[in-house]
Amino acid sequence: MALKAPRGTADLYGRQAQAWNSIRQAAFDFFAGYGYQPIETPTFEQLDVFVRGIGEATDVVGKEMFLVNDKNGLDRIAAGEKPGAGEQLALRPEMTAGVCRAVVEHNLVPPDATTVKLVYAATMYRHERPQKGRMREFHQIGAECLGAAEPSADAEVIVMLMRFFKGWGIPQQSMRLLINSMGDDACRPAFRDKVRSYILEHADSLCEDCVRRADTNPLRAFDCKNAACQAVLVDAPQITDELCEDCKTHYAAVKALLDGAGLTYEEDPRLVRGLDYYTRTVFEVQVTSGLGSQNAIGGGGRYDKLIQEFGGKPTPGLGFAVGFERMLMALEAVGTADFAVAAPEVFVAAVDEDMRFEAFGLAQKLRDAGVPVELDHQRRSLKSQFKQADKSGALFVVVVGPAELAEGKVTLRTLDTREEQQMTLSELIVCLKAFYRQ
Ligand code: AMP
């Protein structure tokens, strides 16, 4: 049987690979303007990083993990023992937990430090049922801001994200920015209890999942895709009515800053997002066309307790992640997904076999001078090299022939006009560089 990529994964090549490269690079450059520096963490972590960081009762950890055991772990399992913590690993379903683990491990935010801002672009793994915009391996670009408790940090992160999307040509009217506050340790427990009671009171009209989660993670009911459940939950308690004074003040300040920045947003008191670590501000960006039900292109929030959960000193934090695959679909829907794969515009052709050595050397000299160059590696005839150059989208062919070479010259042929001009190597470099400067 022919070998295939695993279900829910996709090879990125051609335009899509170019898109990933361009969007991730643009994110690094754009976020750098807000003080973000790149970070990379391992693709897999100790399972505990996700269990403690994201929460066992979440779908991401409870249902969707790709577990990995190293050799020692497998040996232990074979011997009927339990693998040790360092032997039980999982592919990352998201990046925040791993980043916070790294922040604590390397003490990246010491108590007197200014805010530390980190940006990443990486693959994530979730064992979900694949559908349009939902994959088992997907790419996220994200940012984490650590050490800042002020509402201005929340607003800055949201403004940066919206400007990033706008910079890629997604008009504001094609996006919905949803925001909410999830409260904190002072007010959320009481709210959770109220939601739990509400679910149990309405158990007959809710799906099994919602009822089952009543004790472990009642807020997840708000994310339930079942329309009947949503209808029942319309009258459920709302967090905005339950926020403590501090959370209320924080939320009001964030909104005032967003208003001041001219951002349109919708308050959605039922936006809870699937991960346990969020406190206070949460947000999600949805697009209004092209994505069907998986319409969230990015989301994030504040996680003021996460660093402590990993054994670090109390350090507030917040961040977001953008789903690359969905962002690309959104760009396609608005017609700004222009990711042509560019080939070098200069092709060095050898007139005959004897000239190949010279052509090879010349190509390298041109590249050293900063001119992108392609040449034939398939022993093609001169005519066929011209055809190949034309097909690749090249604009010029530099022809290396014995007669010209004897005079220290080559021929520069402009493909569309078929004009030819003989010149020395240094003239050629000046000529091509001048072209690239235009
Ligand atoms: P989350 O980490 O769940 O907050 O997701 C952040 C963003 O990642 C979402 O808004 C989506 O754009 C994207 N995303 C999440 N899960 C998937 C998935 N299974 N496949 C593709 N993109 C995803």
XYZ file of C-alpha atoms and ligand atoms in Angstrom:
461
model
C 0.000 0.000 0.000
C 1.230 3.503 -0.808
C 2.544 5.399 2.190
C 0.559 8.451 3.202
C 0.873 11.282 5.693
C -1.020 10.446 8.922
C -4.697 11.417 9.195
C -5.167 15.014 10.247
C -1.700 16.100 9.108
C -0.679 17.911 5.930
C 2.545 18.358 4.028
C 3.258 22.001 3.372
C 4.877 22.575 -0.003
C 4.840 25.161 -2.767
C 2.547 28.089 -1.988
C 1.600 26.850 1.455
C 5.193 26.360 2.556
C 5.945 29.837 1.228
C 2.947 31.164 3.161
C 4.120 29.590 6.440
C 7.570 31.020 5.923
C 6.311 34.506 5.073
C 3.671 34.731 7.795
C 5.939 33.435 10.542
C 8.745 35.778 9.502
C 6.338 38.701 9.323
C 5.103 37.847 12.825
C 8.636 37.772 14.226
C 9.386 41.127 12.583
C 6.094 42.788 13.506
C 6.028 41.558 17.114
C 9.675 42.605 17.531
C 8.355 46.150 17.204
C 6.492 45.526 20.467
C 9.557 44.027 22.169
C 9.015 40.313 21.474
C 11.978 37.962 21.120
C 11.896 34.456 19.671
C 11.746 31.308 21.787
C 11.814 27.628 20.817
C 10.900 24.824 23.176
C 10.863 21.038 22.611
C 8.104 19.460 20.524
C 7.489 17.078 23.414
C 7.471 17.706 27.132
C 6.932 15.676 30.255
C 3.235 14.832 30.303
C 2.977 16.627 33.649
C 3.774 19.987 32.039
C 0.440 19.791 30.226
C -1.501 18.057 32.992
C -0.463 20.689 35.536
C -0.385 23.592 33.128
C -3.503 23.111 31.026
C -5.549 20.938 33.387
C -6.563 17.298 33.343
C -10.247 18.105 32.948
C -9.776 19.975 29.669
C -10.475 18.288 26.327
C -6.969 19.130 25.152
C -5.359 17.095 27.941
C -8.145 14.674 28.839
C -8.989 13.540 25.323
C -6.603 14.855 22.706
C -3.036 14.199 23.826
C -0.503 12.392 21.683
C 1.357 10.440 24.336
C 4.930 9.332 23.834
C 6.947 6.953 25.965
C 10.687 6.810 25.704
C 12.505 3.452 25.606
C 12.815 3.223 29.398
C 9.151 4.024 29.778
C 8.183 1.334 27.270
C 10.405 -1.191 29.074
C 8.702 -0.337 32.339
C 5.250 -0.688 30.793
C 6.286 -4.072 29.347
C 7.390 -5.115 32.854
C 3.996 -4.076 34.214
C 5.384 -0.979 35.973
C 4.410 2.668 35.669
C 6.812 4.859 33.668
C 8.602 7.585 35.655
C 7.650 11.253 35.168
C 10.603 11.898 32.851
C 9.739 8.849 30.747
C 6.114 9.775 30.138
C 6.066 12.403 27.445
C 3.494 14.076 25.226
C 3.585 16.082 22.005
C 2.713 19.699 22.784
C -0.953 20.568 22.171
C -0.150 24.256 22.634
C 2.893 26.285 23.519
C 2.077 28.340 26.607
C 2.643 25.517 29.085
C 6.042 24.677 27.575
C 7.100 28.337 27.484
C 6.148 28.804 31.134
C 8.004 25.623 32.067
C 11.082 27.078 30.312
C 10.591 30.477 31.982
C 10.661 28.853 35.416
C 13.461 26.412 34.592
C 15.792 29.181 33.373
C 14.481 31.911 35.647
C 13.791 34.090 32.624
C 11.676 36.530 34.638
C 13.570 37.213 37.895
C 11.594 39.284 40.445
C 13.161 42.632 39.479
C 12.985 41.998 35.729
C 11.088 44.149 33.303
C 8.424 42.455 31.242
C 9.688 39.543 29.163
C 8.018 39.088 25.788
C 8.403 35.930 23.736
C 7.214 34.962 20.257
C 7.127 31.480 18.724
C 6.032 29.706 15.565
C 5.671 25.944 15.806
C 3.640 22.803 15.173
C 1.058 21.621 17.727
C -0.606 18.242 18.143
C -4.163 17.448 19.177
C -5.960 14.179 18.591
C -9.177 15.785 17.361
C -11.593 14.578 14.699
C -10.165 16.184 11.575
C -12.361 18.521 9.568
C -11.939 21.734 7.604
C -9.719 23.975 9.737
C -9.197 21.309 12.392
C -6.102 19.165 12.182
C -4.115 16.811 14.374
C -0.875 18.543 13.518
C -1.228 22.262 12.900
C 0.897 25.387 13.090
C 0.563 28.203 15.554
C 2.245 31.567 15.816
C 1.965 32.970 19.289
C 3.209 35.471 21.804
C 3.604 35.357 25.575
C 4.099 38.442 27.742
C 5.356 37.713 31.253
C 5.658 39.869 34.324
C 3.003 42.469 33.447
C -0.162 42.651 35.518
C -1.472 45.968 34.234
C -4.513 46.140 31.926
C -2.359 48.010 29.406
C -0.511 44.721 28.780
C -3.805 43.003 27.911
C -4.775 45.845 25.601
C -1.346 45.949 23.956
C -1.431 42.235 23.181
C -4.925 42.477 21.673
C -4.097 45.596 19.652
C -0.904 43.942 18.357
C -2.812 40.848 17.266
C -5.555 42.807 15.496
C -3.015 45.010 13.728
C -1.145 41.904 12.617
C -4.280 40.490 11.002
C -5.120 43.854 9.490
C -1.586 44.155 8.130
C -2.220 40.941 6.198
C -5.266 42.511 4.588
C -8.089 41.077 6.682
C -10.438 44.044 6.990
C -11.772 44.884 10.427
C -15.337 44.273 9.233
C -14.450 40.663 8.338
C -13.281 39.943 11.889
C -15.072 39.663 15.206
C -13.038 40.320 18.305
C -14.721 38.683 21.283
C -13.588 39.522 24.787
C -14.538 38.451 28.289
C -13.157 38.295 31.795
C -12.931 34.897 33.467
C -12.425 36.367 36.935
C -9.714 35.213 39.289
C -9.274 33.122 42.431
C -11.385 35.595 44.366
C -14.502 35.363 42.209
C -14.272 32.442 39.817
C -14.795 29.577 42.309
C -18.183 30.963 43.352
C -19.114 31.465 39.700
C -18.100 27.888 38.869
C -20.290 26.626 41.690
C -23.233 28.595 40.371
C -22.741 27.200 36.862
C -22.391 23.701 38.277
C -25.686 24.059 40.150
C -27.353 25.479 37.058
C -26.169 22.525 34.958
C -27.369 19.998 37.525
C -30.736 21.746 37.770
C -31.098 21.525 33.994
C -29.474 18.121 33.550
C -32.509 16.729 31.702
C -32.168 19.279 28.915
C -28.371 19.155 28.525
C -26.137 16.676 26.714
C -24.242 13.954 28.574
C -20.904 15.752 28.162
C -22.156 18.942 29.782
C -23.648 17.048 32.716
C -20.572 14.849 33.119
C -18.344 17.932 33.229
C -20.494 19.649 35.853
C -18.158 18.576 38.631
C -14.808 18.713 36.860
C -15.038 21.646 34.468
C -18.529 23.162 34.415
C -17.509 26.276 32.426
C -16.760 24.068 29.421
C -20.521 23.749 28.921
C -20.373 27.239 27.390
C -18.193 25.811 24.615
C -20.594 22.947 23.843
C -21.466 22.799 20.140
C -24.909 21.329 20.835
C -27.566 23.937 19.941
C -30.020 22.580 22.531
C -27.410 23.011 25.284
C -26.676 26.540 24.128
C -30.374 27.389 24.285
C -30.521 26.183 27.905
C -27.324 28.015 28.846
C -28.644 31.369 27.659
C -30.127 31.833 31.125
C -27.119 30.430 33.012
C -25.265 32.718 35.450
C -22.870 35.101 33.688
C -19.341 35.758 34.904
C -19.696 39.486 34.281
C -22.304 39.601 37.036
C -20.007 37.757 39.423
C -16.667 39.530 38.989
C -14.964 40.820 42.130
C -14.100 44.529 42.312
C -10.468 44.037 41.229
C -11.451 41.976 38.197
C -14.198 44.439 37.294
C -11.760 47.359 37.456
C -9.178 45.463 35.391
C -11.733 44.508 32.752
C -13.091 48.060 32.532
C -9.561 49.430 32.072
C -8.816 46.946 29.283
C -12.001 47.927 27.465
C -11.242 51.639 27.863
C -7.814 51.117 26.302
C -9.298 49.110 23.415
C -11.861 51.874 22.868
C -9.063 54.413 22.886
C -7.201 52.367 20.264
C -10.301 52.437 18.078
C -10.868 48.687 18.175
C -14.334 47.306 17.756
C -15.038 44.327 19.999
C -17.962 42.346 21.319
C -18.243 41.359 24.933
C -19.159 37.704 25.132
C -19.797 36.649 28.738
C -19.861 33.033 27.595
C -16.403 33.052 26.061
C -14.458 30.755 28.391
C -11.923 29.098 26.067
C -10.935 25.515 26.586
C -7.888 25.704 28.817
C -7.974 25.859 32.624
C -5.177 28.340 33.119
C -6.947 31.506 32.039
C -7.694 34.254 34.567
C -9.313 37.618 33.883
C -9.090 38.735 30.229
C -9.757 36.180 27.488
C -10.281 36.941 23.811
C -10.847 35.279 20.488
C -10.717 36.531 16.920
C -13.182 34.994 14.482
C -13.571 35.612 10.781
C -16.992 36.050 9.285
C -16.459 34.184 6.006
C -14.531 31.324 4.453
C -13.985 29.087 7.460
C -17.305 27.458 8.338
C -17.659 26.341 11.943
C -13.927 26.472 12.747
C -13.903 30.238 12.400
C -11.504 31.211 15.207
C -8.199 32.343 13.726
C -6.631 33.208 17.060
C -7.265 33.544 20.722
C -5.655 33.918 24.070
C -5.855 35.438 27.480
C -4.280 36.133 30.813
C -2.833 33.345 32.975
C -1.665 34.902 36.226
C -1.333 31.610 38.151
C 0.468 29.441 35.621
C 4.073 30.282 36.485
C 3.338 29.540 40.154
C 1.756 26.254 39.136
C 5.165 25.326 37.719
C 6.947 26.271 40.937
C 7.990 29.797 39.942
C 7.536 33.017 41.888
C 4.147 34.673 41.351
C 4.445 36.125 37.824
C 1.490 37.412 35.853
C 1.344 36.462 32.204
C -0.772 36.592 29.100
C -0.580 35.594 25.485
C -2.317 34.356 22.373
C -1.928 31.884 19.553
C -2.872 32.266 15.899
C -3.794 29.173 13.901
C -1.717 29.381 10.710
C -3.891 27.021 8.624
C -7.023 28.975 9.486
C -5.339 32.322 8.975
C -4.279 31.195 5.495
C -7.875 30.193 4.701
C -9.013 33.598 5.945
C -6.465 35.328 3.686
C -7.671 33.214 0.757
C -11.266 34.219 1.513
C -10.430 37.928 1.420
C -8.114 37.505 -1.569
C -4.833 38.573 0.004
C -3.097 35.179 0.025
C -0.450 36.076 -2.528
C 2.338 33.595 -1.845
C 3.987 32.948 -5.195
C 7.055 30.740 -5.049
C 9.752 32.937 -6.538
C 12.552 31.388 -8.620
C 15.805 33.257 -9.298
C 15.439 35.701 -12.173
C 18.892 35.023 -13.586
C 19.779 31.740 -15.273
C 23.375 30.892 -16.149
C 23.551 28.745 -19.280
C 26.569 26.871 -20.663
C 26.924 26.815 -24.460
C 28.370 23.301 -24.447
C 29.810 20.595 -22.226
C 33.201 22.298 -21.925
C 31.626 25.470 -20.577
C 29.786 23.795 -17.655
C 32.739 24.176 -15.316
C 32.959 27.901 -16.118
C 29.184 28.353 -15.801
C 29.265 26.711 -12.371
C 32.013 29.082 -11.213
C 30.238 32.124 -12.640
C 26.960 31.238 -10.928
C 28.772 31.124 -7.614
C 30.466 34.480 -8.235
C 27.108 36.081 -9.000
C 25.568 34.605 -5.847
C 28.522 35.905 -3.829
C 27.695 39.327 -5.269
C 24.116 38.965 -4.016
C 22.431 38.061 -7.318
C 20.041 35.074 -7.044
C 20.980 32.599 -9.776
C 19.871 29.220 -11.106
C 21.711 26.912 -13.504
C 21.206 23.595 -15.220
C 22.082 20.339 -13.460
C 20.536 18.002 -16.012
C 22.964 18.183 -18.939
C 20.462 20.028 -21.083
C 21.336 21.465 -24.486
C 21.638 25.268 -24.774
C 18.221 25.490 -26.436
C 16.687 23.460 -23.690
C 18.439 25.580 -21.024
C 16.783 28.665 -22.557
C 13.418 26.910 -22.396
C 14.036 25.902 -18.809
C 14.975 29.473 -17.913
C 11.818 30.783 -19.565
C 9.655 28.245 -17.751
C 11.181 29.068 -14.370
C 10.205 32.714 -14.784
C 13.767 33.977 -15.217
C 14.185 37.385 -16.865
C 17.806 37.043 -17.945
C 20.107 34.311 -19.187
C 23.843 34.729 -18.811
C 25.353 32.692 -21.624
C 28.840 31.300 -21.088
C 30.517 30.489 -24.419
C 34.153 29.825 -25.430
C 34.613 32.754 -27.839
C 33.379 35.409 -25.381
C 35.179 33.768 -22.501
C 38.459 33.985 -24.400
C 37.942 37.779 -24.218
C 36.966 37.602 -20.532
C 33.308 38.226 -21.369
C 29.862 36.612 -21.173
C 26.579 37.354 -22.957
C 23.589 38.768 -21.087
C 20.342 37.897 -22.864
C 17.082 39.525 -21.856
C 14.471 36.816 -22.315
C 11.404 38.776 -23.380
C 13.158 41.108 -25.850
C 15.821 38.540 -26.875
C 18.334 41.392 -26.782
C 21.894 40.279 -26.176
C 24.856 42.221 -24.878
C 28.415 41.117 -24.227
C 30.147 42.291 -21.078
C 32.821 41.478 -18.535
C 32.004 39.856 -15.230
C 32.338 43.104 -13.305
C 30.070 44.874 -15.808
C 27.588 42.005 -15.488
C 27.502 42.318 -11.722
C 26.993 46.083 -11.892
C 24.263 45.635 -14.499
C 22.338 42.926 -12.586
C 22.701 44.664 -9.229
C 21.372 47.867 -10.766
C 18.379 45.885 -12.007
C 17.689 44.478 -8.544
C 17.857 47.917 -6.997
C 15.007 49.163 -9.233
P -6.088 27.444 21.253
O -4.684 27.014 21.539
O -7.076 26.320 21.382
O -6.477 28.682 21.968
O -6.128 27.800 19.701
C -5.562 28.962 19.160
C -5.790 28.941 17.665
O -5.157 27.796 17.091
C -7.260 28.773 17.276
O -7.917 30.024 17.245
C -7.156 28.150 15.920
O -6.942 29.156 14.949
C -5.923 27.288 16.023
N -6.256 25.870 16.273
C -6.582 25.287 17.441
N -6.801 23.971 17.294
C -6.599 23.697 15.987
C -6.648 22.509 15.184
N -6.925 21.322 15.717
N -6.373 22.606 13.867
C -6.057 23.803 13.306
N -5.984 24.945 14.008
C -6.250 24.912 15.326
